Coordinates of C-alpha atoms in Angstrom, one line a residue:
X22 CA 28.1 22.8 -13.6
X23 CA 27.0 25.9 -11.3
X24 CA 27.2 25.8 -7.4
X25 CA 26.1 28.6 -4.9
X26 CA 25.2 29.0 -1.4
X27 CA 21.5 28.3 -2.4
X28 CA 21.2 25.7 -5.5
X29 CA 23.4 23.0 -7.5
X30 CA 22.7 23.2 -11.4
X31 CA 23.5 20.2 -13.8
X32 CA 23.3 20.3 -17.3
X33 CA 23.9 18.0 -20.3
X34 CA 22.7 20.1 -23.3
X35 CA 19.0 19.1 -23.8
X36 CA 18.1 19.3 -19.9
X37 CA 19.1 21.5 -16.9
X38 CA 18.1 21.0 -13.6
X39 CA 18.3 23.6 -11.0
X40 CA 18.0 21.6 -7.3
X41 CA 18.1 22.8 -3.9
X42 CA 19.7 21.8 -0.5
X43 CA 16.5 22.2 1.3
X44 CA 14.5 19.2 1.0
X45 CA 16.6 18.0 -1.8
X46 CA 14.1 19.7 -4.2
X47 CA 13.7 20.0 -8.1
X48 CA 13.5 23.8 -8.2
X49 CA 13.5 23.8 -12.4
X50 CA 14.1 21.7 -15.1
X51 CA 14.1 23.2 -18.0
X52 CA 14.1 21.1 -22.0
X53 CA 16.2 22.9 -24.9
X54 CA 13.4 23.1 -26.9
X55 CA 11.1 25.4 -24.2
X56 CA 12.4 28.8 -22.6
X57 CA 10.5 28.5 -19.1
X58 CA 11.0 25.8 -16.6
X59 CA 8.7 22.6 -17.2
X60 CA 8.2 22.3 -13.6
X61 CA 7.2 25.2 -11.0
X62 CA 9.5 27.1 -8.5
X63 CA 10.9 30.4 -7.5
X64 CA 13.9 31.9 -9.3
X65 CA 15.1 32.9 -5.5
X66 CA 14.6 29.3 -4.4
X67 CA 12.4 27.7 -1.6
X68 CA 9.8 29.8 0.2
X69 CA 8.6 26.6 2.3
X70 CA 5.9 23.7 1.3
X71 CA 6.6 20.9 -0.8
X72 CA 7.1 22.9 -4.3
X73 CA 9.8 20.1 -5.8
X74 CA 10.7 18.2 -2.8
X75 CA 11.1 14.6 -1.1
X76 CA 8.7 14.5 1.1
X77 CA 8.5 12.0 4.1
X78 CA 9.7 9.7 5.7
X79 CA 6.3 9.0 5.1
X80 CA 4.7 10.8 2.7
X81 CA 1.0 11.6 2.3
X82 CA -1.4 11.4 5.0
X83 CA -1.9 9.0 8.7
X84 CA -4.8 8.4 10.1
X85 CA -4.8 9.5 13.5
X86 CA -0.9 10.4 13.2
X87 CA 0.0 7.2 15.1
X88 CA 1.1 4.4 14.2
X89 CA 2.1 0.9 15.6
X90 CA 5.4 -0.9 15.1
X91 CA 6.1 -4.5 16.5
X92 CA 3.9 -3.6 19.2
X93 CA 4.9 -0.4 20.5
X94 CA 2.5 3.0 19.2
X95 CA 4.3 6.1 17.9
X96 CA 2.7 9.5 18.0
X97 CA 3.4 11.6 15.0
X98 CA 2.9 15.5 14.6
X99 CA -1.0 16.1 13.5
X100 CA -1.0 18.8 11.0
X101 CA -3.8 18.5 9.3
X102 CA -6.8 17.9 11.9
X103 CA -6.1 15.1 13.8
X104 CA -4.0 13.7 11.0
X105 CA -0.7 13.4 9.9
X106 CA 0.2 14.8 6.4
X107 CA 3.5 14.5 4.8
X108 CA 5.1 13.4 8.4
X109 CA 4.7 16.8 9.8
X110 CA 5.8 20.7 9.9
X111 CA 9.6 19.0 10.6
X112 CA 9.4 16.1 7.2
X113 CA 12.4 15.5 5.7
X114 CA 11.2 18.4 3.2
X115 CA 12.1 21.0 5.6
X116 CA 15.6 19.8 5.8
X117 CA 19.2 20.9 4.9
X118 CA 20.7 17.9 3.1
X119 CA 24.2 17.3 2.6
X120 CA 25.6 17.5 -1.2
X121 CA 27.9 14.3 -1.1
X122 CA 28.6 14.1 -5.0
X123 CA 28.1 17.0 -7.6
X124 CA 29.4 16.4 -11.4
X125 CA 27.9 18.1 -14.3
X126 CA 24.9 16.0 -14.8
X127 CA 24.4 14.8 -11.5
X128 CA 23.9 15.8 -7.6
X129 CA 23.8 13.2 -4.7
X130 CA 22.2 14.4 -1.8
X131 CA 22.0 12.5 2.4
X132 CA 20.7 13.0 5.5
X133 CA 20.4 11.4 8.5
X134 CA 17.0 11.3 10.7
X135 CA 17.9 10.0 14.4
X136 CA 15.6 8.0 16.3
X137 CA 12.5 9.3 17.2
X138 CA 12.7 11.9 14.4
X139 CA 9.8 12.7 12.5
X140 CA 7.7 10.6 15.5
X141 CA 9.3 7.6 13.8
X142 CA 12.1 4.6 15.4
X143 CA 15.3 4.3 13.8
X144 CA 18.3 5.8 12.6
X145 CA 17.5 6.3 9.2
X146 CA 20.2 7.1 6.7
X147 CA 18.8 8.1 3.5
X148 CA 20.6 9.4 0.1
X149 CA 19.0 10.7 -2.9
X150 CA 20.6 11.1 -6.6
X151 CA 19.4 12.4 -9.2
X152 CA 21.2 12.1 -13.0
X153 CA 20.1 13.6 -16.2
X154 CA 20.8 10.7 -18.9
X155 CA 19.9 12.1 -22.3
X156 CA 16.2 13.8 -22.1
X157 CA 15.5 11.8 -18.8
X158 CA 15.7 13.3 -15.4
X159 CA 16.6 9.8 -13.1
X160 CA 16.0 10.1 -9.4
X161 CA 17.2 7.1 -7.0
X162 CA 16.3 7.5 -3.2
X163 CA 17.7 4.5 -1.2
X164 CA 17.2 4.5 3.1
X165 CA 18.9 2.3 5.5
X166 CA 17.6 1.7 9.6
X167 CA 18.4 0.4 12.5
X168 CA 15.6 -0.3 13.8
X169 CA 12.3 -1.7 12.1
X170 CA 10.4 1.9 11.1
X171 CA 8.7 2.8 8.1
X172 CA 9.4 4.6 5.1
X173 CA 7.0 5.9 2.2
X174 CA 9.1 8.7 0.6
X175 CA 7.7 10.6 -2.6
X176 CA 9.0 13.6 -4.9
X177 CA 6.6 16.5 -5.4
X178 CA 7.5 18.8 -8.5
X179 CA 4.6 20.4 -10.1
X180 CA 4.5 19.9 -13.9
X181 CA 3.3 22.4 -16.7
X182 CA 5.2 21.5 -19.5
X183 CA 4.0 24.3 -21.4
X184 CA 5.9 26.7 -18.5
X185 CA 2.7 28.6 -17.8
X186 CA -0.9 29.3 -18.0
X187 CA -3.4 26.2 -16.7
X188 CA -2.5 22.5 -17.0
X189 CA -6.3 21.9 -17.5
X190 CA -5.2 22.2 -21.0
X191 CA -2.9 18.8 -20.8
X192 CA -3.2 15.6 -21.4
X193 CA -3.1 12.9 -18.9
X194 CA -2.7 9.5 -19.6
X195 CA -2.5 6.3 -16.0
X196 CA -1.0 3.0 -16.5
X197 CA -3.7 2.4 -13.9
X198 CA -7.1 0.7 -13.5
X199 CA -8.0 1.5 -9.8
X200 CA -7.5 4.4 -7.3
X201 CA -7.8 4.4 -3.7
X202 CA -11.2 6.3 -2.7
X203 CA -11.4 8.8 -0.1
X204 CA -13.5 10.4 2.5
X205 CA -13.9 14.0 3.8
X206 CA -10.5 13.2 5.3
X207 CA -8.9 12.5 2.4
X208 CA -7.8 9.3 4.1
X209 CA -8.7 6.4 2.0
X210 CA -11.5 4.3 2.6
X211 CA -9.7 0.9 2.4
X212 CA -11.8 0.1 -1.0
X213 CA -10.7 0.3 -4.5
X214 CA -12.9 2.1 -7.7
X215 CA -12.1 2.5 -11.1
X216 CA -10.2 5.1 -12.6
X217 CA -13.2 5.9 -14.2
X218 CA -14.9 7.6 -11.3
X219 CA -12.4 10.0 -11.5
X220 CA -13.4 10.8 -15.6
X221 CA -10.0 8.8 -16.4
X222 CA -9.6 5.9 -18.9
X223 CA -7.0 3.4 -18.3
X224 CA -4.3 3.7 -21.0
X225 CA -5.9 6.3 -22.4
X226 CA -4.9 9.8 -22.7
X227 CA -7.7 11.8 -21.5
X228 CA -8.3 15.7 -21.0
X229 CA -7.6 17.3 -17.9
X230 CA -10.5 19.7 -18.1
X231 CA -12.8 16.8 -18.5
X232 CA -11.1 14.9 -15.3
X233 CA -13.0 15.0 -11.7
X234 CA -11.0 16.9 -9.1
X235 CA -7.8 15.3 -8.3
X236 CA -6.2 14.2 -5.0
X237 CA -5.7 10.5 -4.9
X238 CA -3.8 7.7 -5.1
X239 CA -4.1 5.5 -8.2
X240 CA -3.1 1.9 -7.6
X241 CA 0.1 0.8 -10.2
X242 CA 1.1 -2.5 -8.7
X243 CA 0.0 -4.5 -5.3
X244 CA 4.2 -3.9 -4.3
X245 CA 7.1 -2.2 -5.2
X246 CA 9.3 -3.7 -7.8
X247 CA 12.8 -3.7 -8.4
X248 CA 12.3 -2.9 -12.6
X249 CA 10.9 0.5 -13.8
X250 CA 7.4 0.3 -14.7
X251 CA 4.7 3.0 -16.3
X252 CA 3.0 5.1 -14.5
X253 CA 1.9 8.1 -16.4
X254 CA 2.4 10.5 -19.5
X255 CA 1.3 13.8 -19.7
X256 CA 1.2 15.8 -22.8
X257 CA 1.3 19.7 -23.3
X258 CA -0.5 21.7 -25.6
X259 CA 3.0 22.9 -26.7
X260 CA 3.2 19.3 -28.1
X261 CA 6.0 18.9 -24.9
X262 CA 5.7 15.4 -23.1
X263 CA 6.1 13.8 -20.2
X264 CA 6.3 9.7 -19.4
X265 CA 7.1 8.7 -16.0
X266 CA 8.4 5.2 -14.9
X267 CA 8.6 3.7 -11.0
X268 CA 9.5 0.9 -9.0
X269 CA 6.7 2.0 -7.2
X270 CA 3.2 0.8 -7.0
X271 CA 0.9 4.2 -6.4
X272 CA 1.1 6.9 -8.0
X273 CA -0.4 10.5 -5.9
X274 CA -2.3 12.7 -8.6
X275 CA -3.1 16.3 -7.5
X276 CA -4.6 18.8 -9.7
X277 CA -3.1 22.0 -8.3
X278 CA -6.8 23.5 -7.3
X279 CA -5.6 24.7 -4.1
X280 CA -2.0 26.3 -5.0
X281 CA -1.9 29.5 -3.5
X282 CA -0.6 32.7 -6.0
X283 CA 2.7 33.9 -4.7
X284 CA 2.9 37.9 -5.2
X285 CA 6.3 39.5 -6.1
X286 CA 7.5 36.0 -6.6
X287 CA 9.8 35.7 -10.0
X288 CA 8.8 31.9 -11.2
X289 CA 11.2 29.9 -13.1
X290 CA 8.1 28.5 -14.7
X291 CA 4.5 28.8 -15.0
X292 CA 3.2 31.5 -12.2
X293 CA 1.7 29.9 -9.0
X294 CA -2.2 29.6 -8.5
X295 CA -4.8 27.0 -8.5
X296 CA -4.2 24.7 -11.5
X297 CA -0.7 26.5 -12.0
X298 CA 0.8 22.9 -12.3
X299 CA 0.5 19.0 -11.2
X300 CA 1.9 16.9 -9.1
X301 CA 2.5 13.0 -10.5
X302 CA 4.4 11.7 -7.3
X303 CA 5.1 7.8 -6.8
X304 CA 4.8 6.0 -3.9
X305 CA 3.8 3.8 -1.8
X306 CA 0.1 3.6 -0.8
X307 CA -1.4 6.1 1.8
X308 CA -1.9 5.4 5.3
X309 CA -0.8 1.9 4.8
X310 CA 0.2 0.6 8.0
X311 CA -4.1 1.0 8.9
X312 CA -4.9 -0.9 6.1
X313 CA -4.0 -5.1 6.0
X314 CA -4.2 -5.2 2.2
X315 CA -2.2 -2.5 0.9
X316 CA 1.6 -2.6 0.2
X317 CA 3.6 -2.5 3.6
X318 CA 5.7 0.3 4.0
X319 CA 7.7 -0.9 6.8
X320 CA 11.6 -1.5 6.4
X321 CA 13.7 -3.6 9.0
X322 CA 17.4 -3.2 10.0
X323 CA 19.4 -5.0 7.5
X324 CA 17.0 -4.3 4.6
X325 CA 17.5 -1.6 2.0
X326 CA 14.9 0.3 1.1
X327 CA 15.2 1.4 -2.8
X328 CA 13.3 3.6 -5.0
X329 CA 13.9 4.6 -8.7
X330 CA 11.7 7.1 -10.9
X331 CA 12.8 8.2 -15.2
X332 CA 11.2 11.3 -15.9
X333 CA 11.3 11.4 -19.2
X334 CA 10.8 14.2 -22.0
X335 CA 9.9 14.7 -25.3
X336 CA 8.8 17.3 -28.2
X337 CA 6.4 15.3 -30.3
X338 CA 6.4 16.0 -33.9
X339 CA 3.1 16.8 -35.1
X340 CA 2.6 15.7 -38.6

């Protein structure tokens, strides 16, 4: 177990995590059998954005950046255009959170949003744990409120399992048969196509380089659930892989195209630039309190909100 000002580090001998204060964020994780970090960050730790953290209380984009809640509209922060992305310059990813527990192999972090933070009603209490349990990186996010508001929370590492070079050389296989279209917005439409518009098979591992560009949401499950279910796998070309259960029912796939290079940055893993890693982040649906037919994402006083994703890694043996 290591602790400084900046980062927490847990450690059970096949996985090490190096996490932050600052948006609760995955800053590396690195697997026994690879020497660079599987997921990307800065050895001197956060330099702003979303590189490894929760973002919310509502993650991914609003249309408009308002919203209406038991009658009554609330204006959130429009950052990109007139919409909202990520709930703002101030989301919960910008945030110092408290470290309530801290053992060797695990880290619980909390923080408290008061109401009207984030252009949202409620006092929202949220915690977030995550627990390495054999060659499986666990992360539990539970939030409470006092007030009916809404909460779509998501976790936003970048992957290269490799530790560097392009991730156009992985694999990628969805437990999905739809995604959510978009338009020049990148709001969804409301409509549903298959995963096959995106140069994806279902169940199928297919080759990133062959894949469409990728910013959407791909439908798992019409709600949340309480049991883990599959949402992805991505594989390596060092043979290193990824599977990813959820409780919940989208999963966000970006490609990486627009990561920016960071000079004089040292990287715990791969080196940051377009297609330097990619982001597999479940969630709830986008923009879905302007959309009847997509999973609510509203959460009443009294209720628990509760959110569980198993990131789990492997070396595959090639024969």
């Amino acid at each position: 177990m290591c602790m400084t000002a900046d980062y927490l580090e847990i450690s059970n001998g096949t996985l090490r995590a190096r996490l932050l204060p600052q948006g609760a964020a995955l800053n590396a994780l690195w697997h026994s059998a690879v020497p660079r970090s599987l997921v990307l960050g800065w050895v001197d730790g956060a330099k702003g954005g979303y590189m490894g953290a929760l973002v919310g209380p509502v993650a991914n984009r609003i249309g408009g950046a308002a919203v209406t809640i038991d009658g009554t509209r609330w204006q959130i922060q429009p950052n990109e255009g007139v919409n909202c992305l990520h709930s703002g310059d101030q989301g919960i990813h910008t945030r110092i959170w408290k470290v309530t527990e801290h053992s060797k192999d695990s880290v619980t972090f909390a923080l408290t949003l008061l109401h009207g933070d984030c252009g949202l009603p409620g006092r929202r209490v949220i915690t977030a744990r995550y627990a390495l349990e054999h060659a499986a990186l666990r992360l539990d996010i539970c939030a409470t409120t006092d007030r009916t508001t809404l909460v779509n929370i998501a976790h936003h590492p970048y992957w290269n399992l490799a530790g560097q070079g392009d991730v156009r050389g992985h694999h990628l296989l969805v437990h999905a048969d739809s995604y959510l279209p978009v338009g020049p917005d990148k709001l969804p439409t409301g409509a549903q196509a298959s995963v096959a518009d995106l140069g994806l098979v279902a169940r199928t591992s297919t080759p990133l380089i062959d894949a469409a560009a990728l910013d959407h949401n791909l439908c798992l499950a019409p709600a949340r659930s309480d049991a883990l279910r599959p949402a992805a796998r991505l594989t390596g070309p060092n043979s290193m892989q990824l599977s990813i259960a959820t409780t919940e029912p989208g999963l966000q796939v970006y490609d990486g195209a627009g990561l920016r290079d960071t000079q004089n940055s040292a990287n715990t893993g791969a080196r940051t630039g377009p297609y330097a890693g990619i982001a597999l982040e479940p969630q709830g649906w986008p923009d879905a309190p302007h959309h009847d037919g997509f999973p609510s994402i509203a959460l009443r006083s009294g209720d628990n909100y509760r959110q569980t994703t198993l990131y789990t890694l492997e070396l595959l043996q090639i024969p």
